[in-house]
Coordinates of C-alpha atoms and ligand atoms in Angstrom, one line a residue:
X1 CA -0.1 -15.3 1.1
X2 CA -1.5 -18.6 -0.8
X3 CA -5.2 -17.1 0.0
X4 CA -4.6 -14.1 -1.5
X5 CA -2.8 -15.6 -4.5
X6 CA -5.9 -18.0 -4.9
X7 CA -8.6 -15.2 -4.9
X8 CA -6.6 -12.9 -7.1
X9 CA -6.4 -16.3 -9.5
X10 CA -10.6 -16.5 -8.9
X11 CA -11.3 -13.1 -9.1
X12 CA -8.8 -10.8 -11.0
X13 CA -9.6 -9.3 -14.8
X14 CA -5.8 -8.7 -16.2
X15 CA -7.4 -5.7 -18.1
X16 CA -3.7 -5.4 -19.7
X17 CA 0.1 -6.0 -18.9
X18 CA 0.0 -3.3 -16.5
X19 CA -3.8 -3.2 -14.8
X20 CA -5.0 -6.0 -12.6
X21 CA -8.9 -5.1 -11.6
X22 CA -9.8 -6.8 -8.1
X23 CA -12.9 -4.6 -8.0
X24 CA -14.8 -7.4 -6.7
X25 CA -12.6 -8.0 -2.9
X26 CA -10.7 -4.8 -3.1
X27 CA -10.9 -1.8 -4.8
X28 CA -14.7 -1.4 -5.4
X29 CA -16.5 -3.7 -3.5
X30 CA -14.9 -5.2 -0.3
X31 CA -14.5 -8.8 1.1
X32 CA -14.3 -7.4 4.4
X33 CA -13.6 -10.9 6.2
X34 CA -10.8 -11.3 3.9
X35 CA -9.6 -8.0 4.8
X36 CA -9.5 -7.9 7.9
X37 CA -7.2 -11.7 7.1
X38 CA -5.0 -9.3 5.0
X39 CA -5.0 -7.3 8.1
X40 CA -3.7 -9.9 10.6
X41 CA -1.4 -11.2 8.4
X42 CA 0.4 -7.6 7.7
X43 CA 0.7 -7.4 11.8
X44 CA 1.8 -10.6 12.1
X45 CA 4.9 -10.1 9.5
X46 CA 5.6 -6.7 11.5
X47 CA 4.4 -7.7 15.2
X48 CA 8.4 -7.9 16.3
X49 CA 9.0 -4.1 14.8
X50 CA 7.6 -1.8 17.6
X51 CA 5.2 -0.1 15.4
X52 CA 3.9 3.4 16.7
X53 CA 1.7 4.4 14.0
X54 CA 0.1 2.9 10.3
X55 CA 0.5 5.5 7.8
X56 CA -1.7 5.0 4.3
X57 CA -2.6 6.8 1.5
X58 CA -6.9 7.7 0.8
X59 CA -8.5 5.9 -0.8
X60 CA -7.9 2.1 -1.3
X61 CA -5.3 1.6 1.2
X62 CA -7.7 2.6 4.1
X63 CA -9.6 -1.0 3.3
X64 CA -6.9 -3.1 4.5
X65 CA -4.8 -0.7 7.2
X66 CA -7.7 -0.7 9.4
X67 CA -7.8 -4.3 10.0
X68 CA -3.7 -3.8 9.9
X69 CA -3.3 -1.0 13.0
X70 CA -6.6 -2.5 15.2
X71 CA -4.4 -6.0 15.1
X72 CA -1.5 -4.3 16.1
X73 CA -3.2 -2.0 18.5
X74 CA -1.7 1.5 17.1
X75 CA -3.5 4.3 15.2
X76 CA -4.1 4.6 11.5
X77 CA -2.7 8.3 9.9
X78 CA -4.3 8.3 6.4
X79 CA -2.5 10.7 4.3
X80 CA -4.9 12.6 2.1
X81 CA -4.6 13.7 -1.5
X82 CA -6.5 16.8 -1.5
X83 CA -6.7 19.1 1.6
X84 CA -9.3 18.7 4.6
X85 CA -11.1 21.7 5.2
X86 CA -10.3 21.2 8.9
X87 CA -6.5 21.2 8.4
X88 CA -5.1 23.8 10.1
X89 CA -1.9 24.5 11.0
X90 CA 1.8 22.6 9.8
X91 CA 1.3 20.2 7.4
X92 CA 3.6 17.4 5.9
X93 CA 3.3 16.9 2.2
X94 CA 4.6 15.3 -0.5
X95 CA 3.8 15.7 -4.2
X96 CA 3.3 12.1 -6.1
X97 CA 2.7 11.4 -9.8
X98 CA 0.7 8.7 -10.7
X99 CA 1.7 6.0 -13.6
X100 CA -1.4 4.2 -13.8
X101 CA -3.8 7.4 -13.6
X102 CA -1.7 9.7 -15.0
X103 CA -2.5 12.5 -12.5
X104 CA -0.4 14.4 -9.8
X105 CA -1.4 15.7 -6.0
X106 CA 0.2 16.1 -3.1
X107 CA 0.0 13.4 -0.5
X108 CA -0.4 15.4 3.1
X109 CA -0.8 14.8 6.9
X110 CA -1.4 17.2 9.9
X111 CA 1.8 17.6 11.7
X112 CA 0.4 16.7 14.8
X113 CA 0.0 13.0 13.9
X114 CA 3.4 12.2 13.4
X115 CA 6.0 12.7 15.7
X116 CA 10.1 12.3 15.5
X117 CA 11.0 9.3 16.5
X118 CA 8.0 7.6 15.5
X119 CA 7.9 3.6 14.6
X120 CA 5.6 4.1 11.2
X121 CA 4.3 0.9 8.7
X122 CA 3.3 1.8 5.8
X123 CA 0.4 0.1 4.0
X124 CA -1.1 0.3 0.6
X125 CA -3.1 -2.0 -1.9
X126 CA -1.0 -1.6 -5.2
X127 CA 3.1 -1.2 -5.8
X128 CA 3.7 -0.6 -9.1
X129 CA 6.6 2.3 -9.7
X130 CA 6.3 3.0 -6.2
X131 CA 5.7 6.5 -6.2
X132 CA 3.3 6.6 -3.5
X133 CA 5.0 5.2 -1.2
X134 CA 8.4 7.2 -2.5
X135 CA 6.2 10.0 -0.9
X136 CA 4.3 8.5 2.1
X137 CA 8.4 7.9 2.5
X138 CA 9.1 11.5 1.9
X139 CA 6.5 12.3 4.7
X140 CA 8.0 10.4 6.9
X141 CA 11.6 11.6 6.6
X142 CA 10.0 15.2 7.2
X143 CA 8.3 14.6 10.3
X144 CA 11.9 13.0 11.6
X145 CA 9.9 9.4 12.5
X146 CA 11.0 6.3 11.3
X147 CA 9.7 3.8 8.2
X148 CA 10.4 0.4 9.6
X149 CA 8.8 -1.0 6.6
X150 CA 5.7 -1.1 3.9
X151 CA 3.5 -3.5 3.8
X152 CA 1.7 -4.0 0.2
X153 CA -1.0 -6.1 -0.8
X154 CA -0.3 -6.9 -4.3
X155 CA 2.9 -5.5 -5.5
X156 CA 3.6 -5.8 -9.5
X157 CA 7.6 -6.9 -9.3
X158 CA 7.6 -6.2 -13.0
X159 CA 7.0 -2.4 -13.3
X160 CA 10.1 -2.2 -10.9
X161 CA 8.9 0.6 -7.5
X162 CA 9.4 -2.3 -4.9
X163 CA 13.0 -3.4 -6.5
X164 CA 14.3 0.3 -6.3
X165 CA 12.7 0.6 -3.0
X166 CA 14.3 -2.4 -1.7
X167 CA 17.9 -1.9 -3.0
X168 CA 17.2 1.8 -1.2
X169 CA 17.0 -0.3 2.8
X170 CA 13.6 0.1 2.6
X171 CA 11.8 -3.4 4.1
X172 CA 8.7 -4.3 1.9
X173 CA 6.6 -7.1 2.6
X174 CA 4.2 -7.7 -0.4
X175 CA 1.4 -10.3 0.4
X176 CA 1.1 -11.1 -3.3
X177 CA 3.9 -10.7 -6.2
X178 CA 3.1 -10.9 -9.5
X179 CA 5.9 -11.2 -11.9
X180 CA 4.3 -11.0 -15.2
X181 CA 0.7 -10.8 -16.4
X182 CA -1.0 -10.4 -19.6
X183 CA -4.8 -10.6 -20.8
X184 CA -3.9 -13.8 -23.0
X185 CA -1.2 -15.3 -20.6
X186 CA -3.0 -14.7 -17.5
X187 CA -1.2 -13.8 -14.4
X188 CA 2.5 -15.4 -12.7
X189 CA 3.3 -14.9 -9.4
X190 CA 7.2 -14.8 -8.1
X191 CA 8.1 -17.3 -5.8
Ligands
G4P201 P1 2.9 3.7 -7.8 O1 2.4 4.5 -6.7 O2 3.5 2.4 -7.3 O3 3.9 4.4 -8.7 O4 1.7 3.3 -8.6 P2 0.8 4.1 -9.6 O5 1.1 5.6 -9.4 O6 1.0 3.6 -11.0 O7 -0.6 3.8 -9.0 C1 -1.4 4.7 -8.6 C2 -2.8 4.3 -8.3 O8 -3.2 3.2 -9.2 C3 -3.0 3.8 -6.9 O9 -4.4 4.1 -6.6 C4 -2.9 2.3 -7.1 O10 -3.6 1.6 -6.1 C5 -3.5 2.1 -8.4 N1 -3.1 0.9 -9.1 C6 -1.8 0.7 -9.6 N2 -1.8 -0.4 -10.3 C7 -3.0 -0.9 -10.3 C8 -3.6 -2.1 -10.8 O11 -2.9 -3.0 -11.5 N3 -4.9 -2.3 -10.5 C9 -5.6 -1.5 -9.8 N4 -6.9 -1.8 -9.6 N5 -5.1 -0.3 -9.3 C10 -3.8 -0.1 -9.5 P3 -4.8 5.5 -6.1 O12 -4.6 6.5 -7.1 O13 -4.1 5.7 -4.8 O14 -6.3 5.4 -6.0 P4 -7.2 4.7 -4.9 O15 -7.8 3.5 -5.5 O16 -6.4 4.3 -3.7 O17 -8.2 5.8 -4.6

């Protein structure tokens, strides 16, 4: 998405090889016109795919799946990393370990949202080793629905998750791909 490509060029600190901040439209404080563009251009790329439900992960991948399930008309599941206190009941869960934070919870939704046989997107801001959406994966497997694809805003082709993922069948659609960065260098996409 040359939009996306161009504000990440404006806007983006390459803090180091492996951290890109975009607290300024994304992770902190939101562009939320150019969200809810993210939005319509994830539904777009999966409008032929039947899609049930949008499954993300609290707290940074609400921002764009809201825009994301209201343009495809379907509910949004967030998966939460801590539990609700009004959780009752079966749960599906997932434990994930983060690279970049260096911290591990489990990733969990009420049973009662997801159904077998379920059409379920996946969307998130970041893929970098891809261990979040390994899980939200793992969550959906459990429930017996179906992962038709992920849907990533800036995926990091370098540290190697949405490679893995690929070679695995899974469909990811990344609206930005960055094959290299560096504070010095800057930043390269992938073509
Ligand atoms: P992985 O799932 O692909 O293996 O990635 P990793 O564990 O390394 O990333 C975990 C968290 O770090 C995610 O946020 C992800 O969005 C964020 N992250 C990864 N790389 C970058 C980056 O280059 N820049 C920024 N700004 N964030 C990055 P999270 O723990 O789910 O937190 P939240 O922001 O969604 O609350």
């Amino acid at each position: 998405m040359k939009a996306l490509e161009e504000k990440i060029r404006r806007e983006g600190v390459v803090l180091t090889e492996d951290i890109l901040k975009v607290g300024s439209f994304l992770n902190q404080q939101v562009d939320a016109a150019f969200m809810l563009e993210i939005g319509q251009e994830i539904a777009r790329l999966f409008k032929e795919d039947k899609v049930d439900k949008v499954l993300t992960l609290e707290s940074s991948g609400i921002i764009m799946s809201v825009p994301a399930a209201a343009s495809l008309g379907v509910p949004l599941l967030i998966a939460k990393k801590s539990p609700a206190s009004t959780q009752t009941g079966k749960t599906y869960s997932s434990k994930v370990t983060s690279f970049t934070h260096g911290n591990t919870y489990f990733a969990t939704v009420g049973a009662e949202y997801l159904k077998a046989g379920e059409r379920v997107l996946i969307v998130d801001d970041f893929l970098a080793r891809g261990a979040a959406l390994v899980g939200l994966c793992d969550i959906v497997k459990q429930a017996g629905a179906v992962a038709v694809g992920a849907a990533i805003v800036i995926e990091k082709q370098y540290q190697g998750g949405g490679d893995k993922l690929r070679a695995e069948g899974l469909r990811i659609e990344s609206l930005a791909k960055i094959a290299k960065m560096s504070p010095e260098a800057g930043i390269t996409f992938a073509d």
